[in-house]
Amino acid sequence: MPSERDFLRRLQSVARRGCPDLQLGIGDDAALITPRPGRHLVVMSDALVEDVHFRRRYVPAAAIGHKALAVNLSDCAAMGATPRFCLLSLALPPSAQPLAEDIVQGLLALADRVQVSLVGGDTTASPQSMFVDVCLMGDIAPGCAVTRAGARPDDYLFVSGTLGAAAAALQALEQGAAPPDAASEARFLFPEPRLELGQHLAAHGLATAMLDISDGLSLDLARLCEASQVGAVLEAAALPIALAAVAISPDQTAAHRLALDGGEDYELLFTVSPQQAATVAALSGTAAVGGVSLTCIGRITAGHDITLHMDGEIRPLPARGHDHFVRPGGSGTGTAATWA
Amino acid sequence: MPSERDFLRRLQSVARRGCPDLQLGIGDDAALITPRPGRHLVVMSDALVEDVHFRRRYVPAAAIGHKALAVNLSDCAAMGATPRFCLLSLALPPSAQPLAEDIVQGLLALADRVQVSLVGGDTTASPQSMFVDVCLMGDIAPGCAVTRAGARPDDYLFVSGTLGAAAAALQALEQGAAPPDAASEARFLFPEPRLELGQHLAAHGLATAMLDISDGLSLDLARLCEASQVGAVLEAAALPIALAAVAISPDQTAAHRLALDGGEDYELLFTVSPQQAATVAALSGTAAVGGVSLTCIGRITAGHDITLHMDGEIRPLPARGHDHFVRPGGSGTGTAATWA
């Protein structure tokens, strides 16, 4: 097990350098950065806690590091911003200290791929649980950031990728079983933030509101509707339910529940004005949005009701998701709730 | 106990608003900030973990929130930067969830005083221990940041305030006793970051190197010397040992140990060229540096030896402090090691 000093030296040697706007990185009291002129700064943080967001027995150390950054990159994507810098706070119990380097390598592998520099953070002991907190900074052109608050009645509701694969894998892993397929396991362990999609929509003014689906479509849609003061109707038949969610579910209702309430998708949910809906639909699967599929799953409505159109009926869609002020460990895991 | 949603609503209502460069605060996927033109950005994070950095039985919730921000402000002060924004990640076990609001209020009381906006973060459950991580962003004029690496042989070594009071209070509290005096308890529970001092020294180019003393003078001096590739000789008779450290110690050696190795001081340790030493000495206790006393405690030397001049002898000064990759709980608390 490395001493803290040796570990920090290793970090200094592996963290990304040569970034022209990074004046001073790991190793002093703070990092020093020259912001890109004329850009707004976008900042967020999101923590993973052992036995709340992951269990050591089925999440390898590299996936912990990957995911700690990925959940923040997903928030960054949901603003339409370009990620730039991150800090990592790592609190590890003695039994997890040998994992420190693999956790950091998992984070850095993703950071390098998306051109994010690890510029600082801290390490500390922990009595029992691992705690991995990442603070991410990005930037964006003024006026381009997409908030949750801009959805208007009649806007189309789109979601990227498929829903329920990560939740299906998690459900299996929690039961001590193998995930339905390798793809679902990868979706749960190594979620891929939809950065190109978010940036493209923001830069071209194509989304009126956007957030990432971390706690389940039904809950995150409720958050978008609340911020925008609108309602929504979802088309059950249009939901892009992942194969793994279908495979693991005893019936269609269970598969729908995984897609609607499962969480851990890290897809983008966004609204598009009727004038732009065809343009956005045509982007599905293109390189401009990172090759991800885009599916129209419903419309925004006036009022505050959120409903599901299924089997010819319109029924209320309750927002089932994680309230993070609950006893951990009881019902699998939950993602951290981001304030900003 | 509030639900997470109610808690976040409360946060949105109490966090500081009206800051002209904050475009979007708590409540979306990320906060949006306009950096002040022409300034460099300074970023850092530092976490507090229950039973590693504090114990619930003697640290009130408001002090946890205060301290989580203060330790970061102290790093910011050590760069000479102006703090601007922070994010708070809070992981609380069920038994600590009723403390959430007091923790945040403790943080906000200090944030308001130093004109820092809480712009985001997240809340989550934790299996056993409380984790409180703060990421702080500040700014500084280009070329003004003071690193650890600029000390040169013959520079004078200065420290702000007094040393050992917080360690004395902690020692008493760990033993179930009352702190030596109210001042030492306040120093431990509510450390006061030396922002005016750090900013004044940086803005006027008076310090060649600087860091804050979080893990004890001997260890933090060793860090400064390593970064600057110099040695140092400390004058034991000059050390500004706090009254509480003397009061709690059976002999002078024990009092010296508290001042040299105790940690938790959150004072600034900085080096000054011989040409500027008189200017800096004259600043002691003035409003320009926030009224804090400044004491010359030694000199920087060529080579790598760090020594203590005491009772007519020069002896090696071992860097005794916290390696944070150790089993927690054994020897009181330790502050988190900041990478950057």
XYZ file of C-alpha atoms in Angstrom:
680
model
C 0.000 0.000 0.000
C 1.554 3.344 -0.975
C 2.005 6.119 1.543
C -0.045 9.216 0.877
C 3.052 11.053 -0.305
C 3.954 8.337 -2.780
C 0.367 8.216 -3.973
C 0.292 11.981 -4.547
C 3.609 11.795 -6.417
C 2.119 9.133 -8.678
C -0.908 11.326 -9.224
C 1.243 14.284 -10.156
C 3.051 12.156 -12.705
C -0.036 10.655 -14.344
C -2.521 13.534 -14.314
C -2.882 15.298 -17.642
C -0.417 18.106 -18.252
C 0.323 20.524 -21.006
C -3.131 22.015 -20.940
C -2.530 25.656 -21.933
C -5.036 27.122 -19.467
C -3.765 25.125 -16.476
C -1.100 27.239 -14.756
C -0.596 25.056 -11.702
C -1.964 21.570 -11.108
C -1.708 18.962 -8.370
C 0.749 19.635 -5.570
C 0.122 23.099 -4.124
C -2.643 24.535 -1.942
C -4.858 25.058 -4.966
C -4.821 24.696 -8.743
C -4.525 27.788 -10.894
C -6.411 28.043 -14.172
C -6.814 30.700 -16.843
C -10.474 30.593 -17.873
C -11.063 30.764 -21.635
C -11.998 34.381 -22.365
C -15.654 35.111 -22.975
C -16.871 31.727 -21.758
C -19.134 31.081 -18.793
C -17.992 28.635 -16.162
C -20.140 25.599 -15.363
C -19.523 23.846 -12.023
C -21.050 20.795 -10.383
C -20.238 18.024 -7.920
C -21.614 14.585 -7.269
C -20.436 11.955 -4.800
C -20.529 8.162 -4.757
C -20.789 6.420 -1.390
C -20.066 2.736 -0.903
C -23.160 0.637 -0.150
C -25.363 3.548 -1.198
C -24.296 3.964 -4.834
C -22.184 0.890 -5.333
C -21.004 -2.273 -3.628
C -17.401 -3.319 -3.673
C -18.242 -6.938 -4.391
C -19.537 -6.204 -7.884
C -18.068 -2.842 -8.838
C -14.344 -2.982 -9.656
C -12.145 -0.097 -8.526
C -11.659 1.254 -12.057
C -15.442 1.443 -12.480
C -15.740 3.426 -9.229
C -13.315 6.018 -10.584
C -14.940 6.039 -14.029
C -18.419 6.415 -12.628
C -17.502 9.151 -10.142
C -16.386 11.290 -13.069
C -19.046 10.059 -15.505
C -21.984 11.113 -13.336
C -20.563 14.640 -13.270
C -19.828 14.617 -17.004
C -23.455 13.614 -17.476
C -24.558 16.732 -15.574
C -22.150 18.784 -17.674
C -23.609 17.259 -20.851
C -27.087 18.150 -19.628
C -26.077 21.830 -19.574
C -24.524 21.542 -23.027
C -21.113 22.500 -21.622
C -17.573 21.379 -22.407
C -15.897 19.715 -19.393
C -12.432 21.067 -18.557
C -11.144 20.313 -15.048
C -11.974 18.104 -12.112
C -11.020 17.582 -8.491
C -11.289 14.253 -6.691
C -11.859 13.747 -2.972
C -11.235 10.188 -1.916
C -11.968 8.848 1.579
C -10.977 5.202 1.871
C -11.158 2.730 4.748
C -7.951 0.732 5.313
C -9.360 -2.256 3.414
C -9.924 -0.101 0.315
C -6.651 1.804 0.321
C -5.021 -0.725 -2.036
C -7.771 0.257 -4.531
C -6.790 3.931 -4.599
C -4.574 3.710 -7.636
C -7.091 1.709 -9.684
C -9.861 4.136 -8.757
C -7.745 7.040 -9.946
C -6.712 5.189 -13.105
C -10.371 4.503 -13.882
C -11.132 8.187 -13.496
C -8.126 9.262 -15.537
C -8.882 6.874 -18.410
C -12.218 8.617 -18.887
C -10.782 12.077 -18.158
C -8.134 11.679 -20.847
C -10.723 10.545 -23.356
C -12.888 13.631 -22.799
C -9.904 15.979 -22.364
C -10.514 16.779 -18.726
C -7.569 17.545 -16.424
C -7.461 16.260 -12.874
C -6.152 19.356 -11.102
C -6.530 18.551 -7.417
C -8.506 17.114 -4.560
C -7.610 15.301 -1.410
C -7.219 11.869 0.097
C -8.144 10.822 3.579
C -8.890 7.771 5.655
C -12.462 6.699 6.333
C -13.754 4.552 9.185
C -15.847 2.108 7.114
C -17.196 3.245 3.760
C -15.545 4.515 0.636
C -16.511 8.027 -0.363
C -15.617 9.330 -3.831
C -16.558 12.908 -4.621
C -15.782 14.653 -7.884
C -16.142 18.359 -8.567
C -16.190 19.138 -12.277
C -15.728 22.460 -14.036
C -16.601 23.105 -17.636
C -17.275 26.100 -19.833
C -19.815 27.218 -22.385
C -20.515 30.180 -24.649
C -22.759 32.789 -22.981
C -26.439 32.245 -23.640
C -26.030 28.612 -24.717
C -26.513 26.715 -21.432
C -29.682 24.617 -21.379
C -31.483 24.574 -18.024
C -34.389 22.465 -16.815
C -36.716 25.417 -16.876
C -37.338 26.163 -20.556
C -39.872 23.514 -21.604
C -43.133 24.890 -23.074
C -46.473 23.223 -23.794
C -46.447 21.318 -27.106
C -42.666 20.826 -27.019
C -41.607 17.318 -27.964
C -39.912 15.187 -25.344
C -36.816 13.284 -26.474
C -34.538 10.826 -24.758
C -31.153 9.560 -25.897
C -30.127 5.907 -26.075
C -32.086 3.195 -24.289
C -33.558 2.967 -20.807
C -33.394 0.308 -18.133
C -30.206 -1.556 -19.046
C -28.174 -0.315 -16.084
C -31.093 -0.894 -13.709
C -31.476 -4.433 -15.059
C -27.793 -5.139 -14.486
C -27.973 -3.659 -10.995
C -31.049 -5.713 -10.150
C -29.235 -8.896 -11.158
C -26.013 -7.967 -9.355
C -27.901 -7.100 -6.162
C -29.452 -10.581 -6.293
C -26.031 -12.169 -6.733
C -26.781 -13.082 -10.353
C -24.987 -12.205 -13.570
C -26.271 -9.165 -15.496
C -28.568 -10.027 -18.436
C -25.801 -9.256 -20.935
C -22.386 -7.642 -21.182
C -23.851 -4.449 -22.586
C -26.065 -3.892 -19.549
C -23.176 -4.566 -17.179
C -21.078 -2.006 -19.075
C -23.945 0.500 -18.938
C -24.109 0.115 -15.158
C -20.361 0.014 -14.441
C -19.034 2.372 -17.108
C -21.821 4.782 -18.087
C -21.001 6.903 -21.111
C -21.848 10.603 -20.698
C -23.631 12.074 -23.713
C -21.300 15.019 -24.111
C -21.445 15.437 -27.912
C -25.241 15.307 -27.857
C -25.576 17.887 -25.074
C -23.036 20.204 -26.665
C -24.616 19.945 -30.110
C -28.124 20.663 -28.832
C -26.882 23.625 -26.774
C -24.664 25.123 -29.453
C -27.459 24.996 -32.032
C -30.262 26.089 -29.721
C -32.185 22.878 -30.344
C -33.263 22.014 -26.785
C -35.611 24.165 -24.733
C -34.881 22.236 -21.499
C -32.568 19.368 -20.623
C -31.370 17.188 -17.752
C -29.696 13.852 -17.411
C -31.568 10.762 -16.234
C -29.758 9.584 -13.141
C -32.594 8.717 -10.780
C -35.053 7.283 -13.294
C -37.071 8.802 -16.146
C -40.239 9.278 -14.075
C -38.464 11.241 -11.322
C -36.204 13.244 -13.612
C -39.115 14.103 -15.904
C -40.990 15.360 -12.838
C -37.999 17.566 -12.021
C -37.935 19.010 -15.527
C -41.702 19.628 -15.462
C -41.541 21.247 -12.037
C -38.703 23.572 -13.081
C -40.527 24.492 -16.299
C -43.982 24.604 -14.654
C -45.478 22.300 -17.238
C -46.929 18.804 -17.470
C -46.151 15.953 -19.854
C -47.655 12.905 -21.487
C -45.355 9.964 -22.194
C -46.079 7.376 -24.892
C -45.378 3.970 -23.356
C -45.084 2.353 -26.774
C -42.363 4.782 -27.766
C -40.066 4.178 -24.780
C -36.696 2.844 -25.984
C -36.572 0.014 -23.465
C -33.235 -1.770 -23.402
C -33.161 -5.439 -24.359
C -31.643 -6.290 -20.995
C -34.602 -4.738 -19.177
C -36.986 -6.860 -21.196
C -34.883 -9.994 -20.743
C -34.760 -9.718 -16.963
C -38.435 -8.803 -16.501
C -41.226 -11.358 -15.971
C -43.706 -9.200 -17.886
C -44.076 -5.986 -19.850
C -45.093 -4.004 -16.783
C -41.885 -4.927 -14.989
C -39.827 -3.943 -18.022
C -41.628 -0.600 -18.169
C -40.919 -0.054 -14.477
C -37.195 -0.617 -15.029
C -37.194 1.859 -17.904
C -39.340 4.431 -16.090
C -38.055 4.173 -12.534
C -34.823 2.171 -12.610
C -32.358 4.975 -12.800
C -28.620 4.856 -13.539
C -29.286 5.471 -17.250
C -27.231 8.666 -17.622
C -29.075 9.449 -20.819
C -30.241 12.965 -21.677
C -33.908 13.910 -21.454
C -34.693 17.087 -23.368
C -37.505 19.062 -24.900
C -37.640 20.457 -28.414
C -39.974 23.029 -29.913
C -42.380 21.766 -32.604
C -40.420 23.775 -35.184
C -37.179 21.956 -34.372
C -38.502 18.442 -33.744
C -37.801 17.157 -37.265
C -34.264 18.557 -37.161
C -33.587 16.782 -33.885
C -35.141 13.509 -35.046
C -32.837 13.577 -38.059
C -29.788 13.801 -35.777
C -30.469 10.370 -34.269
C -27.477 8.113 -34.652
C -25.327 10.708 -36.416
C -21.737 11.548 -35.597
C -22.801 15.085 -34.652
C -24.403 13.696 -31.498
C -21.806 11.001 -30.824
C -23.782 8.329 -32.679
C -26.442 7.967 -29.984
C -30.045 7.264 -30.928
C -32.685 9.889 -30.175
C -36.282 8.918 -29.527
C -39.360 11.091 -29.204
C -41.217 9.712 -26.183
C -43.994 12.250 -25.653
C -45.091 15.868 -25.476
C -45.056 18.650 -22.954
C -48.510 19.809 -21.823
C -49.961 22.806 -20.049
C -50.788 22.271 -16.387
C -48.854 20.063 -14.014
C -50.044 16.516 -14.706
C -47.500 13.942 -15.797
C -49.206 11.001 -17.458
C -48.437 7.816 -19.330
C -50.352 6.858 -22.473
C -50.412 3.054 -22.411
C -52.773 0.481 -23.881
C -55.199 3.186 -24.957
C -55.451 4.704 -21.487
C -53.994 7.875 -20.025
C -52.892 7.196 -16.461
C -50.943 9.268 -13.929
C -47.196 8.596 -13.942
C -45.973 8.716 -10.355
C -42.400 9.913 -9.888
C -40.816 6.886 -8.308
C -37.188 7.424 -7.522
C -34.635 7.942 -4.864
C -35.038 10.272 -1.948
C -31.475 10.257 -0.757
C -32.345 11.057 2.813
C -33.365 7.484 3.448
C -31.705 4.547 5.096
C -29.081 3.199 2.738
C -28.674 -0.384 1.647
C -32.320 -1.330 1.728
C -33.245 -1.082 -1.904
C -30.072 -1.383 -3.886
C -28.345 1.815 -4.762
C -29.275 5.329 -5.653
C -27.414 8.063 -7.398
C -26.529 11.234 -5.589
C -28.952 14.099 -5.937
C -27.295 17.070 -7.515
C -28.314 20.496 -6.309
C -26.656 22.406 -9.059
C -36.393 15.230 9.357
C -36.901 17.037 6.043
C -37.174 15.168 2.771
C -34.370 15.806 0.328
C -36.647 17.945 -1.804
C -37.650 20.122 1.136
C -34.021 20.404 2.182
C -32.942 21.511 -1.300
C -35.761 24.057 -1.393
C -34.542 25.452 1.910
C -31.034 25.611 0.504
C -32.190 27.472 -2.568
C -33.891 30.007 -0.362
C -30.999 30.589 2.026
C -27.963 30.423 -0.259
C -26.576 33.797 -1.212
C -28.091 35.381 -4.280
C -27.705 38.569 -6.197
C -24.076 37.932 -6.950
C -23.574 39.587 -10.359
C -21.351 36.860 -11.781
C -23.606 33.969 -10.733
C -25.970 33.280 -13.635
C -27.565 30.135 -12.246
C -27.220 28.715 -8.732
C -28.622 25.748 -6.847
C -31.339 23.737 -8.541
C -30.203 22.735 -12.022
C -27.672 20.201 -13.297
C -24.838 22.664 -12.758
C -24.206 26.227 -11.662
C -23.336 28.842 -14.250
C -20.844 31.576 -13.474
C -19.319 34.460 -15.396
C -15.654 34.564 -14.379
C -14.314 38.039 -13.660
C -12.437 39.085 -16.792
C -8.659 38.933 -16.656
C -8.526 36.932 -13.426
C -7.119 33.482 -12.954
C -9.298 30.837 -11.358
C -8.122 29.116 -8.189
C -9.779 25.783 -7.299
C -9.371 23.388 -4.391
C -11.284 20.791 -2.399
C -10.931 19.315 1.041
C -13.154 16.812 2.835
C -13.963 16.184 6.487
C -14.786 12.631 7.547
C -16.457 11.756 10.831
C -14.162 9.994 13.303
C -11.173 10.932 11.163
C -11.377 14.738 11.277
C -14.018 15.245 13.926
C -16.207 13.400 16.358
C -19.883 14.123 16.637
C -19.809 14.079 20.428
C -17.722 17.227 20.701
C -18.131 19.008 17.371
C -21.529 20.667 16.934
C -23.152 20.533 13.512
C -22.619 24.236 12.837
C -18.884 23.788 13.478
C -18.758 20.896 10.987
C -20.187 23.158 8.297
C -17.968 26.082 9.290
C -14.852 23.983 9.334
C -15.555 22.226 6.027
C -15.535 25.621 4.345
C -12.815 27.149 6.542
C -10.196 24.526 5.672
C -10.723 25.338 1.993
C -10.696 29.090 2.618
C -7.392 28.544 4.388
C -5.967 26.935 1.233
C -7.376 29.814 -0.788
C -5.723 32.297 1.598
C -2.433 30.444 1.188
C -2.525 31.183 -2.552
C -3.414 34.826 -1.890
C -6.701 34.416 -3.761
C -10.194 35.843 -3.232
C -12.770 33.100 -2.567
C -15.901 33.319 -4.715
C -18.000 30.132 -4.943
C -18.300 26.782 -3.263
C -20.048 23.446 -3.681
C -20.930 21.156 -0.784
C -21.238 17.369 -0.939
C -22.883 15.962 2.139
C -23.199 12.233 2.869
C -25.067 11.626 6.106
C -26.052 8.454 7.918
C -29.694 8.364 9.079
C -28.685 9.398 12.623
C -27.026 12.568 11.294
C -29.684 13.634 8.817
C -31.361 15.893 11.393
C -28.036 17.780 11.509
C -28.073 18.644 7.797
C -29.637 22.040 8.192
C -27.315 23.111 11.015
C -24.278 21.937 9.053
C -25.376 24.020 6.078
C -26.176 27.004 8.298
C -22.704 26.796 9.831
C -21.177 26.807 6.377
C -23.400 29.639 5.146
C -22.672 31.835 8.160
C -18.991 31.799 7.258
C -19.684 31.947 3.497
C -21.779 35.087 3.895
C -19.076 36.720 6.004
C -16.398 36.155 3.364
C -18.778 36.782 0.436
C -18.715 33.270 -0.946
C -21.796 31.880 -2.730
C -22.897 28.293 -2.230
C -23.756 27.371 -5.806
C -24.305 23.630 -5.704
C -23.319 20.205 -4.515
C -25.239 17.137 -3.574
C -26.712 15.234 -0.666
C -26.781 11.522 -0.177
C -27.187 8.889 2.476
C -24.172 7.228 4.059
C -24.027 3.852 5.802
C -22.199 4.970 8.978
C -19.988 8.055 8.830
C -20.614 11.627 7.872
C -18.650 12.950 4.880
C -18.548 16.666 4.241
C -16.649 17.724 1.132
C -16.329 21.306 -0.040
C -14.974 22.432 -3.386
C -14.009 26.106 -3.378
C -13.326 28.402 -6.310
C -11.641 31.753 -6.034
C -9.858 34.157 -8.336
C -6.669 36.163 -8.388
C -4.866 38.627 -10.625
C -2.445 36.897 -13.037
C 1.064 36.582 -11.652
C 0.025 37.155 -8.031
C -0.600 33.602 -6.779
C 1.904 32.485 -4.157
C 2.944 28.847 -4.432
C 4.963 26.674 -2.068
C 7.894 26.606 -4.441
C 9.378 30.111 -4.279
C 11.380 30.126 -1.026
C 15.081 30.962 -1.411
C 18.013 30.604 1.001
C 18.192 33.509 3.480
C 14.467 34.244 3.188
C 12.804 34.868 6.537
C 10.179 32.425 7.705
C 7.014 33.965 9.153
C 3.918 32.492 10.713
C 0.620 34.185 11.481
C -1.171 34.052 14.839
C -0.318 31.463 17.448
C 0.335 27.744 17.268
C -0.965 24.808 19.256
C -4.268 26.150 20.588
C -6.487 23.971 18.407
C -4.314 20.924 19.053
C -4.509 21.593 22.794
C -8.295 21.793 22.641
C -8.466 18.634 20.545
C -6.187 16.780 22.944
C -8.464 17.697 25.847
C -11.666 16.866 23.973
C -10.309 13.479 22.862
C -9.623 12.712 26.521
C -13.166 13.706 27.467
C -11.944 16.859 29.221
C -12.821 20.496 28.677
C -10.503 22.505 26.409
C -7.957 24.658 28.267
C -9.913 27.812 27.479
C -12.741 29.091 25.321
C -10.298 30.605 22.841
C -8.656 27.253 22.133
C -12.028 25.555 21.712
C -13.044 28.249 19.243
C -9.767 27.821 17.369
C -10.445 24.106 17.007
C -14.162 24.286 16.224
C -14.333 27.516 14.239
C -10.926 28.169 12.657
C -10.607 31.579 11.072
C -9.011 31.564 7.609
C -6.360 34.251 7.150
C -7.809 35.631 3.940
C -6.826 39.296 4.351
C -3.261 38.336 5.210
C -2.868 35.990 2.251
C -4.421 38.461 -0.160
C -2.304 41.358 1.095
C 0.948 39.413 0.844
C 0.068 38.176 -2.666
C -1.170 41.501 -3.989
C 1.971 43.296 -2.784
C 4.430 40.578 -3.774
C 5.638 40.238 -0.180
C 5.766 36.440 0.149
C 8.110 34.237 -1.868
C 6.315 31.020 -0.818
C 3.256 30.289 1.308
C 1.028 27.481 2.567
C -1.414 27.046 5.386
C -0.614 24.994 8.462
C -3.212 22.285 8.629
C -1.198 19.211 9.562
C 1.315 20.829 11.909
C 4.147 23.321 11.442
C 6.862 20.662 11.181
C 5.111 18.730 8.405
C 3.875 21.761 6.494
C 7.310 23.397 6.703
C 8.781 20.212 5.263
C 6.300 20.456 2.377
C 7.269 24.069 1.690
C 10.978 23.201 1.825
C 10.544 20.193 -0.453
C 8.599 22.214 -3.019
C 11.182 25.021 -2.896
C 14.170 22.632 -2.636
C 15.560 24.429 0.374
C 16.157 23.767 4.057
C 15.207 25.808 7.110
C 16.235 26.548 10.649
C 13.486 27.318 13.166
C 14.101 29.359 16.325
C 12.333 27.531 19.153
C 12.343 30.644 21.326
C 10.516 32.601 18.651
C 7.611 30.197 18.192
C 4.314 31.936 19.030
C 3.027 29.123 21.230
C -0.592 29.583 22.275
C -1.326 29.957 25.984
C -3.642 26.942 25.823
C -0.821 24.741 24.527
C 1.353 25.792 27.459
C -1.493 25.384 29.943
C -2.283 21.805 28.903
C 1.331 20.653 28.651
C 3.273 19.100 31.548
C 6.525 20.674 30.365
C 8.021 22.969 27.750
C 8.854 20.075 25.427
C 5.230 18.975 25.317
C 4.119 22.529 24.585
C 6.650 22.735 21.766
C 5.379 19.466 20.362
C 1.806 20.787 20.271
C 2.974 23.929 18.474
C 5.260 22.075 16.064
C 3.266 18.928 15.335
C -0.247 19.454 16.643
C -1.896 20.660 13.481
C -5.341 22.210 13.009
C -3.827 25.706 13.298
C -4.956 27.032 9.903
C -2.382 29.786 10.167
C -0.267 30.872 7.199
C 3.400 29.930 6.969
C 5.271 32.066 4.473
C 8.723 33.168 3.419
C 9.869 36.727 2.828
C 12.996 38.011 1.114
C 15.509 39.809 3.349
C 14.634 43.083 1.539
C 10.966 42.800 2.499
C 11.262 41.338 5.995
C 10.983 44.691 7.813
C 7.930 45.641 5.741
C 6.227 42.386 6.650
C 7.150 42.622 10.329
C 5.577 46.081 10.415
C 2.279 44.645 9.146
C 1.830 42.517 12.268
C -1.501 43.240 13.914
C -2.558 45.838 11.368
C -5.942 46.035 9.673
C -4.278 45.423 6.312
C -3.712 41.796 7.327
C -6.941 41.342 9.262
C -5.333 42.255 12.584
C -3.433 38.988 12.908
C 0.014 38.923 14.492
C 2.993 37.975 12.332
C 6.061 36.349 13.861
C 9.439 35.649 12.312
C 10.293 32.098 13.393
C 13.429 31.321 11.409
C 15.286 31.421 8.138
C 15.421 29.439 4.924
C 18.753 27.718 4.287
C 20.487 26.116 1.344
C 20.425 22.321 1.286
C 17.594 20.178 2.539
C 18.019 20.023 6.309
C 15.210 21.277 8.492
C 16.471 22.024 11.976
C 15.339 23.513 15.266
C 17.567 25.944 17.182
C 16.705 25.275 20.826
C 18.632 25.765 24.082
C 21.797 26.632 22.187
C 21.702 23.487 20.061
C 20.778 22.891 16.451
C 18.870 19.616 16.163
C 17.000 17.967 13.297
C 13.288 18.760 13.197
C 11.436 15.626 12.112
C 8.237 16.201 10.150
C 5.676 14.619 12.427
C 2.207 14.795 11.042
C -0.630 12.961 9.504
C -0.286 10.424 6.761
C -3.909 10.127 5.824
C -3.616 6.606 4.518
C -3.605 5.239 8.021
C -6.201 3.580 10.173
C -8.567 6.259 11.447
C -9.603 6.814 15.005
C -6.378 5.706 16.625
C -4.756 8.995 17.359
C -7.425 11.620 17.416
C -8.060 13.385 14.168
C -6.128 14.522 11.169
C -6.883 17.053 8.535
C -7.358 16.045 4.956
C -4.312 16.282 2.721
C -4.915 18.632 -0.135
C -3.376 17.783 -3.476
C -4.053 21.086 -5.079
